[in-house]
Amino acid sequence: MEHQLTYSTSFEENKKAHEPLLWIGLVSIIMFFAGLTSAVIVSSTSATWQLFSLPSSFLNSSIAIVLSSVTYQAGYVFLKKQQQSIAILLFAITLTLSLLFVYFQYAGLSNLYQQGIFATGSQSTTSSSYFYILTVLHIAHLFFGLISLLYVSIKTMLNKYNNNNYLGVKISLTYWHFLGILWVYLYVFLSVMMSK
Amino acid sequence: MDLTHSSHTHKESFITKYIFSTDHKMIAKQFMITGFTMGFIGIIMSVLFRLQLGWPGEKFLINELLLGSWANGGVIAPDKYLALVTMHGTIMVFFMLTAGLSGTFSNLLIPLQIGARDMASGFMNMLSYWIFFVSCIVMLVSLGVEGGAASAGWTIYPPLSALPEAIPGSGLGMTLWLISMALFITSSLIGSLNYIVTIINLRTKGMTFSRLPLTIWSFLVTAILGVLSFPVLLSAVLLLVFDRSFGTSFYLSDIFIGGQALERFGGSPILFEHLFWFLGHPEVYIVLLPSLGITSEIVSTMSRKPIFGYKFMVGSILAIGGLSFIVWGHHMFVTGMNPFLGAVFTITTLLIAIPSAIKVFNYLTTLWRGNIIFSPAMLFSIGLISTFITGGLTGLILGDATLDINVHDTYFVVGHFHIVMGLSAVFGTFAGVYHWFPKMFGKMMNNTWGQVHFWITIVTAYGVFFPMHFLGLAGVPRRYYTNSSFPMFDDFINLNEIISIFAILAFLGQLIFLFNFLYSIYKGKKASQNPWNSNTLEWTTPVEHIHGNWPNDIPEVHRWPYDYNKPGYEEFIPQNVPLKKGETDSGAH
Ligand code: HEM
Ligand SMILES: [Cu+2]
């Protein structure tokens, strides 16, 4: 069957809903981590809750992710000024910093592992299990951020962004800042709850 | 307004039209068919285990026929009884009354009533349905695995859910339950995101928040509750999966199996209860609120009167939604909770009585001296008002820590939540189906059979659940296979028989609905465009469904949706009719 439609509110206009979609999605991610960190608080009241010292690697990673937020934002600013090449450079730095972040997270966890602080198994404790799980879950969310960063970088290289068409970048950027804030929160929270 | 007039021809294949459709009206039907099918399976389960409760140990051919090895010789095996109860609860609460109900009516009505071409993201909407569909399949498959389906109750408390070796249903059945629910949560989150964004961003010109039909308000708050609470259930499920499969001990401590201490310590099953009920209580409102919205709309239309206290109705939906996040402890009064904390949860719980009572009074005031048309939809709406009152009253008892401790985990609780949540939500669903059937299928359902369906349902439903309160007061525990080893409950065997007879009759009554539904799709009377003389925008769309909903421009809205019998004006005035000279929008004050 065929229909002729004149759109006074076109389907295309649904695009304006993309940014709110992200924000509400972020709310549900926040609730997810709120559930988990509340669980940490409840579990920490147990008599068997164990403290350990956090490897300095996690401080390095925190610095890396905060810096990456700054460089991504700067790249966005230059992109809007139509200075593609500087933007691409900044996106590349962002990418490097985020890979550095992942590396430091990995180094930190393996350091814990070498100290005999395990994620699972009979020698693990609830505090160490939480620590591993929260760290890895954050990286899992970062993974999608990385994909969107790559996507934005490639589109920039192909010169696909012109005026008024930055929605995709803005969404990716907002998510990226969110990831940074989320990690800083987790880092501070876990330090307070778990470190000696 | 920015008018982007672009013509656009649309061709659809069978697959894009009926299967991977992105059209909200088709997705609504898909949710309805799937959700109701699950509901039908759930109700059959309840009838089967009611046979066991009414006539413990008696052989029934039907058990063997439908359950096979779960009921060798026609008697349900004790562990399979638990599996049935668990699956019944899970299916009813999540699959039928969350996905089935919200999925159907939010999808159907949000774009139509706010004046939008479709959902914000048709693709996400389709994704939401298909993930739901897969989660249904996984849940049904779990019925057939070795050891049987999950048996730890719909609340899946650890350690039964955390240790695969705990009971037969704790093995693969439980694993599939968790996979299915993870999918379900994903589907529900995607759906809710879409509903919220659509309502906020895609309202037509003039459709201010104070002109939104109450249905839309209730769908909005329902979706918000989902976005805030389902992720917390996901976090609980995740930790549970780690405990089950990867050797952590978030929920485990001091467990002995065959006298042997398990090498798990430091965790607590109470933690799971906190996380579960942080979702669980909002969940009961996720189930209930859409029905409150649907019936508000119907009560006003069928009384031919404006809804009484529109702003209070909206306010109380918001208040109920907000309060529902700070009352979860009322499910945990007997977990050894600090009595002070218990008192706090008692107070927050009893506070919900205020917005609930406001809603009841507004319903009744709307009915008062109205020109009531007793259509099946209206009857079920009035039925909801009744169950909302009778179930709400026992909620006051359960919400009070000192009283709840006496009846916790008895049939009193089963009676309470079936009436206030189960029946209210089911009545709202039926009301919605009867009312919007013409919109969905372009046909009318048979009125007489609708009336018969209603009267059988309300009588048998009370017949099932009202006596349960007495069982509970006498101490009869819930989730028990049989009480025959407790002589003090011998007096109640007759009552249990009566309940079971009512349950069978209730089930048979639903066949009338099923028949009427299917028959009307094919042979029903053709519907006119606005069969109930209603004001909301969905009745301005053509009877035959078209992609994009309105053949021409989307109507503009000039007034609130409840202009029925406005003094000095027409009997009803649809929302898209401009205000006359000197007329004020009745909703504006
Ligand atoms: C003909 C209709 C129904 C009958 C006869 C029925 C009967 C029952 C019975 C006897 C139980 C077992 C109680 C126990 O042993 O603890 C039960 C449990 C339950 N029912 Fe229904 N029910 C019906 C419809 C519904 C509906 C519409 C809902 C939706 C809210 C629902 C939700 C539940 C839940 C959540 C449980 C608890 C499962 C558990 O203990 O884990 N039921 N039902
Ligand atoms: Cu509750």
PDB file of N, CA and C in Angstrom, chain A residues 8 15 18 20 36 41 59 64 72 81 91 96 111-112 130 145 151 158 161 163 170:
ATOM      1  N   SER A   8       4.354  17.730   8.474  1.00  0.00           N
ATOM      2  CA  SER A   8       4.559  19.027   9.103  1.00  0.00           C
ATOM      3  C   SER A   8       5.595  18.855  10.203  1.00  0.00           C
ATOM      4  N   LYS A  15      15.513  13.470  14.977  1.00  0.00           N
ATOM      5  CA  LYS A  15      16.941  13.602  15.320  1.00  0.00           C
ATOM      6  C   LYS A  15      17.146  14.436  16.562  1.00  0.00           C
ATOM      7  N   HIS A  18      17.943  12.790  19.782  1.00  0.00           N
ATOM      8  CA  HIS A  18      19.114  11.957  20.053  1.00  0.00           C
ATOM      9  C   HIS A  18      19.870  12.380  21.300  1.00  0.00           C
ATOM     10  N   PRO A  20      18.726  14.038  24.085  1.00  0.00           N
ATOM     11  CA  PRO A  20      18.020  13.568  25.290  1.00  0.00           C
ATOM     12  C   PRO A  20      18.115  12.057  25.473  1.00  0.00           C
ATOM     13  N   LEU A  36      25.698  -0.644  42.344  1.00  0.00           N
ATOM     14  CA  LEU A  36      26.902  -1.396  42.702  1.00  0.00           C
ATOM     15  C   LEU A  36      27.660  -0.735  43.854  1.00  0.00           C
ATOM     16  N   ILE A  41      28.971  -0.310  49.909  1.00  0.00           N
ATOM     17  CA  ILE A  41      28.794   0.270  51.240  1.00  0.00           C
ATOM     18  C   ILE A  41      28.156  -0.744  52.185  1.00  0.00           C
ATOM     19  N   LEU A  59      46.301   6.111  40.122  1.00  0.00           N
ATOM     20  CA  LEU A  59      46.383   7.571  40.114  1.00  0.00           C
ATOM     21  C   LEU A  59      46.791   8.037  38.716  1.00  0.00           C
ATOM     22  N   ALA A  64      45.353  10.396  33.344  1.00  0.00           N
ATOM     23  CA  ALA A  64      45.243  10.207  31.895  1.00  0.00           C
ATOM     24  C   ALA A  64      43.822  10.450  31.413  1.00  0.00           C
ATOM     25  N   TYR A  72      39.860  16.111  24.206  1.00  0.00           N
ATOM     26  CA  TYR A  72      38.700  15.871  23.342  1.00  0.00           C
ATOM     27  C   TYR A  72      37.889  17.155  23.209  1.00  0.00           C
ATOM     28  N   LYS A  81      35.750  25.434  14.775  1.00  0.00           N
ATOM     29  CA  LYS A  81      36.387  26.571  14.112  1.00  0.00           C
ATOM     30  C   LYS A  81      36.880  26.186  12.722  1.00  0.00           C
ATOM     31  N   PHE A  91      42.285  14.749  18.635  1.00  0.00           N
ATOM     32  CA  PHE A  91      41.567  13.475  18.770  1.00  0.00           C
ATOM     33  C   PHE A  91      42.564  12.326  18.910  1.00  0.00           C
ATOM     34  N   THR A  96      45.294   8.301  22.352  1.00  0.00           N
ATOM     35  CA  THR A  96      46.488   7.807  23.026  1.00  0.00           C
ATOM     36  C   THR A  96      46.292   7.811  24.537  1.00  0.00           C
ATOM     37  N   ASN A 111      49.127  -5.649  39.211  1.00  0.00           N
ATOM     38  CA  ASN A 111      49.877  -5.420  40.438  1.00  0.00           C
ATOM     39  C   ASN A 111      49.135  -6.014  41.642  1.00  0.00           C
ATOM     40  N   LEU A 112      47.840  -5.736  41.699  1.00  0.00           N
ATOM     41  CA  LEU A 112      47.033  -6.309  42.791  1.00  0.00           C
ATOM     42  C   LEU A 112      47.120  -7.835  42.767  1.00  0.00           C
ATOM     43  N   TYR A 130      34.803  -6.655  44.339  1.00  0.00           N
ATOM     44  CA  TYR A 130      34.152  -5.412  43.917  1.00  0.00           C
ATOM     45  C   TYR A 130      35.118  -4.555  43.122  1.00  0.00           C
ATOM     46  N   GLY A 145      32.815   4.283  24.255  1.00  0.00           N
ATOM     47  CA  GLY A 145      33.335   5.630  24.059  1.00  0.00           C
ATOM     48  C   GLY A 145      34.435   5.636  23.010  1.00  0.00           C
ATOM     49  N   TYR A 151      35.024   6.747  15.450  1.00  0.00           N
ATOM     50  CA  TYR A 151      34.041   7.127  14.438  1.00  0.00           C
ATOM     51  C   TYR A 151      34.135   8.620  14.145  1.00  0.00           C
ATOM     52  N   LEU A 158      37.563  12.500   6.992  1.00  0.00           N
ATOM     53  CA  LEU A 158      36.884  12.494   5.692  1.00  0.00           C
ATOM     54  C   LEU A 158      36.164  13.811   5.428  1.00  0.00           C
ATOM     55  N   TYR A 161      32.210  16.766   8.610  1.00  0.00           N
ATOM     56  CA  TYR A 161      31.510  17.698   9.496  1.00  0.00           C
ATOM     57  C   TYR A 161      31.528  19.095   8.914  1.00  0.00           C
ATOM     58  N   ASN A 163      29.210  22.982   9.082  1.00  0.00           N
ATOM     59  CA  ASN A 163      28.475  23.764  10.081  1.00  0.00           C
ATOM     60  C   ASN A 163      27.168  23.099  10.504  1.00  0.00           C
ATOM     61  N   LYS A 170      29.109  15.954  19.537  1.00  0.00           N
ATOM     62  CA  LYS A 170      28.671  16.421  20.846  1.00  0.00           C
ATOM     63  C   LYS A 170      28.234  15.249  21.717  1.00  0.00           C
TER      64      LYS A 170
END
